[in-house]
Tab-separated table of C-alpha atoms in Angstrom:
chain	number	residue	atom	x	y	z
A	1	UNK	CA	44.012	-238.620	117.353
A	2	UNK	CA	42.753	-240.482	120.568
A	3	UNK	CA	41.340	-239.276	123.502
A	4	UNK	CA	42.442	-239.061	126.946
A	5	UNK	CA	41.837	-242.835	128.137
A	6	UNK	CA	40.314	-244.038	131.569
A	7	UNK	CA	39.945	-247.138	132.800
A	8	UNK	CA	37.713	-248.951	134.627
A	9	UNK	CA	34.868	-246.790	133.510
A	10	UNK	CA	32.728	-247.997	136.644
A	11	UNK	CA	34.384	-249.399	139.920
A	12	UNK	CA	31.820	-250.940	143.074
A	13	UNK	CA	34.059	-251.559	145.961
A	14	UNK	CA	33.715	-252.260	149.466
A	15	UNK	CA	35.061	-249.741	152.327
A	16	UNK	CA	38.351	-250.138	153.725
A	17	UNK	CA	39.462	-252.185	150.238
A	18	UNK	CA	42.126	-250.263	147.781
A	19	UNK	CA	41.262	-249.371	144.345
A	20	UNK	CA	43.339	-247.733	141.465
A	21	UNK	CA	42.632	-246.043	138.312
A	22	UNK	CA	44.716	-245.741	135.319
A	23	UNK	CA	45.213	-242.953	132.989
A	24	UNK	CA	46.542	-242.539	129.635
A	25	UNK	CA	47.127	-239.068	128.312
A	26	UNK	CA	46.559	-237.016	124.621
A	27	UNK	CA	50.283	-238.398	122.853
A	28	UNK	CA	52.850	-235.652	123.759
A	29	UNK	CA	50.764	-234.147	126.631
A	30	UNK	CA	53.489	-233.564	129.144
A	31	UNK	CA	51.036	-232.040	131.918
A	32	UNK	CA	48.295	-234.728	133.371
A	33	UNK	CA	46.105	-233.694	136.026
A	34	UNK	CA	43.770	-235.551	138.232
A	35	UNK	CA	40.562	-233.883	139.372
A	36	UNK	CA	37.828	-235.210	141.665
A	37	UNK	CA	34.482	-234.399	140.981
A	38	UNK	CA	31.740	-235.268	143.790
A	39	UNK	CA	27.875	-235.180	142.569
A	40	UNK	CA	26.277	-232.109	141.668
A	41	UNK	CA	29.998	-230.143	142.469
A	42	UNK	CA	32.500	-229.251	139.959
A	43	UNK	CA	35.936	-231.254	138.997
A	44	UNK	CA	38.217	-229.855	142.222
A	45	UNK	CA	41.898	-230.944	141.381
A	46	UNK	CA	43.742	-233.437	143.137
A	47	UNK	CA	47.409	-233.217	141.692
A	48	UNK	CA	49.266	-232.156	138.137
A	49	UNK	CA	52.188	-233.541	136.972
A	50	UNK	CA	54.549	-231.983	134.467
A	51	UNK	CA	56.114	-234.811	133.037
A	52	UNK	CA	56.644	-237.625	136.013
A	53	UNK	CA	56.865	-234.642	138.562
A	54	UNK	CA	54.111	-233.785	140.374
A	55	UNK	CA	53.995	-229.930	140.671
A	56	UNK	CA	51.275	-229.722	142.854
A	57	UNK	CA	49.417	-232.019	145.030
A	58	UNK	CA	48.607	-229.963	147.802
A	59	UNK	CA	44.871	-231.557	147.220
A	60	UNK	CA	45.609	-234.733	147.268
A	61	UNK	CA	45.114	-236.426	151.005
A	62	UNK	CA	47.763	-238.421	151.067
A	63	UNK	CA	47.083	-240.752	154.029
A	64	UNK	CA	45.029	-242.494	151.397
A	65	UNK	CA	45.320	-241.500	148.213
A	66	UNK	CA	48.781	-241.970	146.474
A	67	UNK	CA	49.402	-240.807	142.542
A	68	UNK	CA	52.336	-241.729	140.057
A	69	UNK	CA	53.331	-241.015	136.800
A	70	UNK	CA	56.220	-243.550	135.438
A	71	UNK	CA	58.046	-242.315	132.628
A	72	UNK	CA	55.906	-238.932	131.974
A	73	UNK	CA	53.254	-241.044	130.052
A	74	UNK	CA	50.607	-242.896	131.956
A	75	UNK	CA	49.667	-242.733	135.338
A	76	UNK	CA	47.839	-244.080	138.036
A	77	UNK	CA	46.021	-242.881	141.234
A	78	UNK	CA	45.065	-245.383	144.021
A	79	UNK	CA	42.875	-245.280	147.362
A	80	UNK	CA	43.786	-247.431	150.022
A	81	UNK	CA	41.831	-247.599	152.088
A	82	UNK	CA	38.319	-246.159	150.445
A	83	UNK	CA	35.938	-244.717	152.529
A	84	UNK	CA	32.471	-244.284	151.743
A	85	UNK	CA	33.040	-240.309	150.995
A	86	UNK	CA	35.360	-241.042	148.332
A	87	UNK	CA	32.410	-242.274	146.139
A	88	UNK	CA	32.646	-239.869	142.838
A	89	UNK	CA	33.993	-239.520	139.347
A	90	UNK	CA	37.535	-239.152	139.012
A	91	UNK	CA	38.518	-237.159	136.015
A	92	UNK	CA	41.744	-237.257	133.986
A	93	UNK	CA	43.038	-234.913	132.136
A	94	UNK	CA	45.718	-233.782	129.604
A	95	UNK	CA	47.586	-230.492	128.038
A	96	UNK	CA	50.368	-229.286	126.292
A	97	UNK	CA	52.965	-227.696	128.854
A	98	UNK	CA	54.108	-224.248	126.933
A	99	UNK	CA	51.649	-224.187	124.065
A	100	UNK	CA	48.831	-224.622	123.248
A	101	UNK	CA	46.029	-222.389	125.388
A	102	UNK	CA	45.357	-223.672	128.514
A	103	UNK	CA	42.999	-226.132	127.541
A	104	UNK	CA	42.424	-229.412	128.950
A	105	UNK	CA	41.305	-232.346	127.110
A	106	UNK	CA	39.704	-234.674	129.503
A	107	UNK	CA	38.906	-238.615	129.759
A	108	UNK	CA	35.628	-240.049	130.517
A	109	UNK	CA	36.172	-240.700	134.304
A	110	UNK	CA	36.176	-243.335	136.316
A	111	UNK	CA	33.026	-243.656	138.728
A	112	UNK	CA	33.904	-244.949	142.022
A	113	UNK	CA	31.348	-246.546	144.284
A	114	UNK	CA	32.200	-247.558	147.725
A	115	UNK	CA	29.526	-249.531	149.930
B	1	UNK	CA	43.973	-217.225	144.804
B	2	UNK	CA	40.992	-217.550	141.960
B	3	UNK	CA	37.631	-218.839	142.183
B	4	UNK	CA	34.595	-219.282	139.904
B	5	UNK	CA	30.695	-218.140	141.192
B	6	UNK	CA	28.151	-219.252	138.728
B	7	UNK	CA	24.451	-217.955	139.517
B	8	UNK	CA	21.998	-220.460	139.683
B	9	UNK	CA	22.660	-224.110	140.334
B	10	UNK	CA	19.592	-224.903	137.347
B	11	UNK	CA	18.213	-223.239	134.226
B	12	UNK	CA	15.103	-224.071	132.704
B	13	UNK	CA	14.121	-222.805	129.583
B	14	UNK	CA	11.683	-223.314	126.619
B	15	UNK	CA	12.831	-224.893	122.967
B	16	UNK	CA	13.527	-221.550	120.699
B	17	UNK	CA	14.155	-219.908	123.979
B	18	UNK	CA	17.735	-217.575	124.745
B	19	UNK	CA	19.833	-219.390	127.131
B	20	UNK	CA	21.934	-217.111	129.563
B	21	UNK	CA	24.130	-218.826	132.396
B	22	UNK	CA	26.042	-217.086	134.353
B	23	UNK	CA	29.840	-216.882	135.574
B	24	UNK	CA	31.964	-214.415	137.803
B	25	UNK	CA	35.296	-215.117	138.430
B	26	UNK	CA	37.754	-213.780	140.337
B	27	UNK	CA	42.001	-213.674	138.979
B	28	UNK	CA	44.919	-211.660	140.619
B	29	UNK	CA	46.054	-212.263	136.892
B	30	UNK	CA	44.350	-211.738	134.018
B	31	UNK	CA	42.762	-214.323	133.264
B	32	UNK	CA	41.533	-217.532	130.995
B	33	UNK	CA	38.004	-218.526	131.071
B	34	UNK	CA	36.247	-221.683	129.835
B	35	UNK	CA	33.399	-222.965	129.487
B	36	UNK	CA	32.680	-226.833	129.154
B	37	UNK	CA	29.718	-228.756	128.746
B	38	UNK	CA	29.109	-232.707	130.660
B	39	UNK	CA	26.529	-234.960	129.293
B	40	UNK	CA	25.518	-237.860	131.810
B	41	UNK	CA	28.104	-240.088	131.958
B	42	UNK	CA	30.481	-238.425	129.926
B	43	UNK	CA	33.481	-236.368	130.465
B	44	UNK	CA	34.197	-232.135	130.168
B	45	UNK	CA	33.976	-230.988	126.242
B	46	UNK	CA	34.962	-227.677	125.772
B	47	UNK	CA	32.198	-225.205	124.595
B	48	UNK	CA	34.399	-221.798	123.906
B	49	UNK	CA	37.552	-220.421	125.610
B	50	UNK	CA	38.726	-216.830	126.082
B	51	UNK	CA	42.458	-216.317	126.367
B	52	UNK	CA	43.642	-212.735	124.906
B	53	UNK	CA	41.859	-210.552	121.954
B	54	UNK	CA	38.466	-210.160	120.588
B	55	UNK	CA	36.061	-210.433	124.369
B	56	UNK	CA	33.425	-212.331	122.546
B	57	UNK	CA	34.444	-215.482	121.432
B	58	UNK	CA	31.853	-217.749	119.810
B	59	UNK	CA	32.145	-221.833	120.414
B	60	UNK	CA	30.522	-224.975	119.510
B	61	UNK	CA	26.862	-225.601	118.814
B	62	UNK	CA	26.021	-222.056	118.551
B	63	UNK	CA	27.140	-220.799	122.272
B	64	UNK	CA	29.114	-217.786	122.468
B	65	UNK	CA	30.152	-215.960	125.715
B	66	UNK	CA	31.629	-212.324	126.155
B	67	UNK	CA	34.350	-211.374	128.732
B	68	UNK	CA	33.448	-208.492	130.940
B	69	UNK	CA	36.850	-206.864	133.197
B	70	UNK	CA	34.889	-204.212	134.411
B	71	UNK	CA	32.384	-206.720	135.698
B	72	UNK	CA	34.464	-209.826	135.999
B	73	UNK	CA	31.969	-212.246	133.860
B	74	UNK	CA	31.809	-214.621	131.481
B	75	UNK	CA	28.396	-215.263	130.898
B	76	UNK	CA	27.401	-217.970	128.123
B	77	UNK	CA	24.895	-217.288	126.016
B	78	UNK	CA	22.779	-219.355	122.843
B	79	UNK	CA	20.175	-217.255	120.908
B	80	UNK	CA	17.974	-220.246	120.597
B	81	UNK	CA	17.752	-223.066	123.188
B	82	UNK	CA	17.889	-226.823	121.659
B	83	UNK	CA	16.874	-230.357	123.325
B	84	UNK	CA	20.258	-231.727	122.717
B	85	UNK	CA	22.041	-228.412	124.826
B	86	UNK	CA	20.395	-230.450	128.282
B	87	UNK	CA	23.452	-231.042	130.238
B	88	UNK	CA	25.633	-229.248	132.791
B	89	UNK	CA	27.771	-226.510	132.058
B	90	UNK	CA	30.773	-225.575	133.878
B	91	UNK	CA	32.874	-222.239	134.057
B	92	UNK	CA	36.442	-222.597	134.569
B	93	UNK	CA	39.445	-219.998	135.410
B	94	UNK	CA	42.964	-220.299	135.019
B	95	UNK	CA	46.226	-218.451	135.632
B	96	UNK	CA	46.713	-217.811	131.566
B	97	UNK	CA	49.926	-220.010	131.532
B	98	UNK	CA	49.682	-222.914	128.865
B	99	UNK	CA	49.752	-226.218	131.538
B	100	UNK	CA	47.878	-224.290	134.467
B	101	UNK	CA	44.830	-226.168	136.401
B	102	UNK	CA	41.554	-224.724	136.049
B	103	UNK	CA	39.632	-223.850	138.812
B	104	UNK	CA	35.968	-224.539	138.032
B	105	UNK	CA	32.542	-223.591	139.212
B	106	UNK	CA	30.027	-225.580	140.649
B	107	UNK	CA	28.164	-226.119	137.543
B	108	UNK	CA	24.667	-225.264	136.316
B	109	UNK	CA	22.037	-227.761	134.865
B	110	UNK	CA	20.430	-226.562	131.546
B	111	UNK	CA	16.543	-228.100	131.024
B	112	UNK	CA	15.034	-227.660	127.966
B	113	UNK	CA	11.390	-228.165	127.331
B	114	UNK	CA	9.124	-228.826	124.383
């Protein structure tokens, strides 16, 4: 069974230009979250979706950052415009709404450097 | 609201040695606790999980880690300290409800030594 799937892997970006990464969860996964995790700190989350509704996104500063999830399958999260504190990993990850035991399966992440 | 404390951002220990990181949490719910493990470069694996039942719960590569009420821990434990458990290990909490975030501590970084 595949993974949780992140791509680009690495991402070098100037301030002030937009970047997005994409996201595609564990097959039948209907909750998706999107944590941020800075160096040395611990994944903090950004927003979870159940399905293509986002349940809660009270993280997520949304004068930049902007999150959808088409169809309940894949999603994407974009930054426009980065700023150099939004250099990090940003982590995907994936359960099983109503079974399974509060597990998440998570992606490799997406390392995000702005200069 | 819950929250995750773990005690001491880095643990060095010896090969052979007993490896004991730390975790207190704090739930208004009882609670789910986690433990994953991040090489460099890689994403969360999970280690061990406690959910309802049996306190201890053993996981992966040896680790086990006991749930405590009365003290509200989760410490992780590993008899015997390997070069391949370098990494950083992270406690998480969550509500209990299947499709909940986790709310995770800071981390702690595991050195081993020859």
């Amino acid at each position: 069974e595949a993974g949780v799937v992140q791509s680009p892997r690495y991402k070098i970006i100037e301030k002030k230009q937009p970047v997005a990464f994409w996201c595609n969860p564990i097959s039948g996964h209907n909750t998706l979250y999107w944590y941020l995790q800075n160096l040395g700190q611990g994944p903090e989350l950004l927003i979870r979706y159940e399905n293509e509704e986002a349940v809660d996104d009270s993280q997520l500063p949304k004068d930049r950052f902007s999150a959808e999830r088409l169809k309940g399958v894949d999603s994407t999260l974009k930054i426009q415009p980065a700023e150099l504190g939004d250099s990090a990993v940003y982590l995907c990850a994936s359960s099983p709404y109503g079974t399974g035991s509060g597990e998440l399966f998570f992606g490799e992440g997406s390392r995000l450097t702005v200069l | 609201a819950q929250s995750v404390t773990q005690l001491g951002s880095h643990v060095s220990v010896s090969e052979g040695a007993l490896v004991l990181l730390r975790c207190n949490y704090s739930s208004s719910v009882p609670p789910y606790l986690f433990w994953y493990v991040q090489y460099p470069n890689q994403g969360l694996q999970l280690l061990l999980k406690y959910t309802t039942g049996a306190t201890l719960v053993k996981g992966i590569n040896g680790f086990e880690a006991e749930f405590k009420k009365s003290e509200t821990s989760f410490h992780l434990t590993k008899p015997s300290a390997h070069m391949s458990d370098a990494a950083e290990y992270f406690c998480a909490v969550s509500e209990g409800q299947a499709g909940s975030a986790l709310i995770f501590g800071k981390g702690t970084t595991l050195s081993v030594s020859s």
